[in-house]
Amino acid sequence: MTILIYIYIYMPLSDYKKFLKIAQRELCEKYFVQNYKTDKNYSEMWTQIRANGTTSMPVKAYKFDIHYGMCMDIFPAVGVSDAPKKKLKQKKALSLNRLLLHDAYAKAVNEPMNYKLKLIYAIPRCIRRMICKINEHRIMLDPMKYNQWAAVWYSMEVSVVQPKKNS
């Protein structure tokens, strides 16, 4: 019998940034802080804390060369713009980053690729990742400055946009 336990943690963007600055140092060698900046083939916009010395992976992804220790997901909670044009830019920026990061996974699981994807993935990975870092300022908005927030997931369509609760 297999038991799967998923742990999702949502952090306000400012706390998420602070956490990333200290996490690997504080967690020591028992854990690996995984995101697209620390694992060259990782294809998501959120962070996972992986337990070293363990393995947990979907069967179809066994060829995907990333750290596969048991994990806990850490999602940045970002502000969602009230302005329709800015919200659209935010959605497009997240979709672009997802597309730019997805190549290693797509190849590992033999996802079909059209000629546009092949052209995009012909751009060296280091350049695509640099574009993602530059593009983050359109996605990662301070949730305290907006009336709504969402966790950065695969896309803004998948993320559930929540109203900010004033306390």
Tab-separated table of C-alpha atoms in Angstrom, residues 7-155:
chain	number	residue	atom	x	y	z
A	7	ILE	CA	2.116	19.438	2.296
A	8	TYR	CA	1.546	22.867	0.784
A	9	ILE	CA	2.685	26.027	2.521
A	10	TYR	CA	1.648	29.445	1.272
A	11	MET	CA	3.846	32.377	2.306
A	12	PRO	CA	3.396	36.074	1.714
A	13	LEU	CA	5.927	37.169	-0.872
A	14	SER	CA	8.120	39.141	1.559
A	15	ASP	CA	8.358	36.140	3.922
A	16	TYR	CA	8.994	33.807	0.983
A	17	LYS	CA	11.944	35.940	-0.150
A	18	LYS	CA	13.379	36.013	3.396
A	19	PHE	CA	12.890	32.261	3.709
A	20	LEU	CA	14.797	31.605	0.469
A	21	LYS	CA	17.740	33.688	1.695
A	22	ILE	CA	18.220	31.597	4.837
A	23	ALA	CA	16.580	28.231	4.149
A	24	GLN	CA	19.479	26.147	2.823
A	25	ARG	CA	21.838	27.393	5.512
A	26	GLU	CA	19.350	26.733	8.324
A	27	LEU	CA	18.085	23.387	7.000
A	28	CYS	CA	21.640	22.049	6.605
A	29	GLU	CA	22.580	18.929	4.662
A	30	LYS	CA	19.455	16.934	5.537
A	31	TYR	CA	17.388	18.960	3.054
A	32	PHE	CA	17.684	20.560	-0.349
A	33	VAL	CA	15.944	23.835	-1.213
A	34	GLN	CA	14.778	23.221	-4.768
A	35	ASN	CA	13.623	25.818	-7.238
A	36	TYR	CA	14.585	26.734	-10.765
A	37	LYS	CA	17.512	28.758	-9.433
A	38	THR	CA	19.031	25.853	-7.446
A	39	ASP	CA	18.220	22.847	-9.676
A	40	LYS	CA	19.024	23.340	-13.356
A	41	ASN	CA	16.195	21.116	-14.628
A	42	TYR	CA	13.497	22.071	-12.125
A	43	SER	CA	10.592	23.563	-14.040
A	44	GLU	CA	8.320	25.267	-11.506
A	45	MET	CA	7.976	28.800	-10.156
A	46	TRP	CA	7.620	27.694	-6.536
A	47	THR	CA	10.089	26.080	-4.143
A	48	GLN	CA	10.204	22.580	-2.733
A	49	ILE	CA	12.064	21.473	0.350
A	50	ARG	CA	13.402	17.988	-0.456
A	51	ALA	CA	14.642	15.449	2.079
A	52	ASN	CA	18.072	14.200	1.008
A	53	GLY	CA	18.431	10.428	1.027
A	54	THR	CA	14.776	9.799	0.088
A	55	THR	CA	12.964	9.310	-3.192
A	56	SER	CA	9.446	10.208	-4.259
A	57	MET	CA	8.580	10.620	-7.923
A	58	PRO	CA	5.821	9.971	-10.426
A	59	VAL	CA	6.637	6.810	-12.388
A	60	LYS	CA	6.435	8.592	-15.756
A	61	ALA	CA	9.074	11.106	-14.632
A	62	TYR	CA	11.866	8.657	-13.760
A	63	LYS	CA	14.029	10.047	-16.605
A	64	PHE	CA	13.597	13.619	-15.382
A	65	ASP	CA	16.937	14.596	-13.878
A	66	ILE	CA	16.040	16.550	-10.741
A	67	HIS	CA	16.344	15.927	-7.007
A	68	TYR	CA	13.448	13.611	-6.112
A	69	GLY	CA	13.550	13.486	-2.333
A	70	MET	CA	10.252	13.553	-0.477
A	71	CYS	CA	9.121	17.141	-0.484
A	72	MET	CA	7.052	19.938	0.896
A	73	ASP	CA	5.903	22.704	-1.474
A	74	ILE	CA	6.410	26.346	-0.562
A	75	PHE	CA	4.300	28.702	-2.676
A	76	PRO	CA	4.754	32.463	-2.736
A	77	ALA	CA	1.460	34.261	-2.151
A	78	VAL	CA	1.490	37.171	-4.572
A	79	GLY	CA	-0.793	40.093	-5.152
A	80	VAL	CA	-3.174	39.885	-8.095
A	81	SER	CA	-3.626	43.199	-9.816
A	82	ASP	CA	-7.062	44.793	-9.870
A	83	ALA	CA	-6.248	46.497	-13.171
A	84	PRO	CA	-7.322	44.174	-16.024
A	85	LYS	CA	-4.313	45.021	-18.239
A	86	LYS	CA	-1.808	44.515	-15.438
A	87	LYS	CA	-3.542	41.284	-14.401
A	88	LEU	CA	-3.288	40.047	-17.994
A	89	LYS	CA	0.438	40.915	-18.060
A	90	GLN	CA	0.838	39.006	-14.821
A	91	LYS	CA	-0.892	35.939	-16.307
A	92	LYS	CA	1.188	36.126	-19.480
A	93	ALA	CA	4.427	36.516	-17.521
A	94	LEU	CA	3.671	33.413	-15.460
A	95	SER	CA	2.723	31.445	-18.572
A	96	LEU	CA	5.920	32.547	-20.323
A	97	ASN	CA	8.081	31.513	-17.386
A	98	ARG	CA	6.329	28.153	-17.210
A	99	LEU	CA	6.966	27.633	-20.923
A	100	LEU	CA	10.632	28.650	-20.666
A	101	LEU	CA	11.290	26.294	-17.741
A	102	HIS	CA	9.337	23.261	-18.938
A	103	ASP	CA	11.748	21.802	-21.523
A	104	ALA	CA	13.646	19.270	-19.416
A	105	TYR	CA	10.443	17.795	-18.018
A	106	ALA	CA	8.761	17.725	-21.439
A	107	LYS	CA	11.718	15.857	-22.926
A	108	ALA	CA	11.935	13.414	-19.999
A	109	VAL	CA	8.280	12.367	-20.284
A	110	ASN	CA	8.171	12.557	-24.108
A	111	GLU	CA	5.566	15.308	-24.328
A	112	PRO	CA	4.836	16.208	-27.934
A	113	MET	CA	6.516	19.438	-29.056
A	114	ASN	CA	5.507	21.601	-31.976
A	115	TYR	CA	8.030	23.607	-33.990
A	116	LYS	CA	7.477	26.756	-31.849
A	117	LEU	CA	8.445	24.882	-28.686
A	118	LYS	CA	11.459	23.373	-30.415
A	119	LEU	CA	12.582	26.874	-31.434
A	120	ILE	CA	12.094	28.212	-27.903
A	121	TYR	CA	13.964	25.253	-26.396
A	122	ALA	CA	16.814	25.807	-28.852
A	123	ILE	CA	17.574	28.997	-26.876
A	124	PRO	CA	20.229	28.060	-24.309
A	125	ARG	CA	18.705	27.217	-20.943
A	126	CYS	CA	20.847	29.800	-19.121
A	127	ILE	CA	19.335	32.567	-21.268
A	128	ARG	CA	15.790	31.265	-20.740
A	129	ARG	CA	16.340	31.188	-16.976
A	130	MET	CA	17.711	34.727	-17.061
A	131	ILE	CA	14.524	35.815	-18.866
A	132	CYS	CA	12.490	34.137	-16.107
A	133	LYS	CA	14.377	36.006	-13.383
A	134	ILE	CA	13.854	39.313	-15.187
A	135	ASN	CA	10.193	38.473	-15.820
A	136	GLU	CA	9.505	37.693	-12.147
A	137	HIS	CA	8.829	41.348	-11.319
A	138	ARG	CA	5.595	41.085	-13.344
A	139	ILE	CA	4.460	38.004	-11.449
A	140	MET	CA	5.727	38.536	-7.941
A	141	LEU	CA	3.604	41.432	-6.717
A	142	ASP	CA	3.403	42.355	-3.044
A	143	PRO	CA	0.106	40.864	-1.794
A	144	MET	CA	-0.252	43.629	0.790
A	145	LYS	CA	-0.689	46.216	-1.985
A	146	TYR	CA	-3.600	44.479	-3.745
A	147	ASN	CA	-7.135	43.432	-2.866
A	148	GLN	CA	-6.587	39.869	-4.093
A	149	TRP	CA	-3.846	37.277	-3.868
A	150	ALA	CA	-2.988	33.898	-5.374
A	151	ALA	CA	-0.300	31.305	-4.834
A	152	VAL	CA	2.097	31.083	-7.768
A	153	TRP	CA	1.140	27.761	-9.339
A	154	TYR	CA	1.344	26.559	-12.960
A	155	SER	CA	-0.720	29.465	-14.217
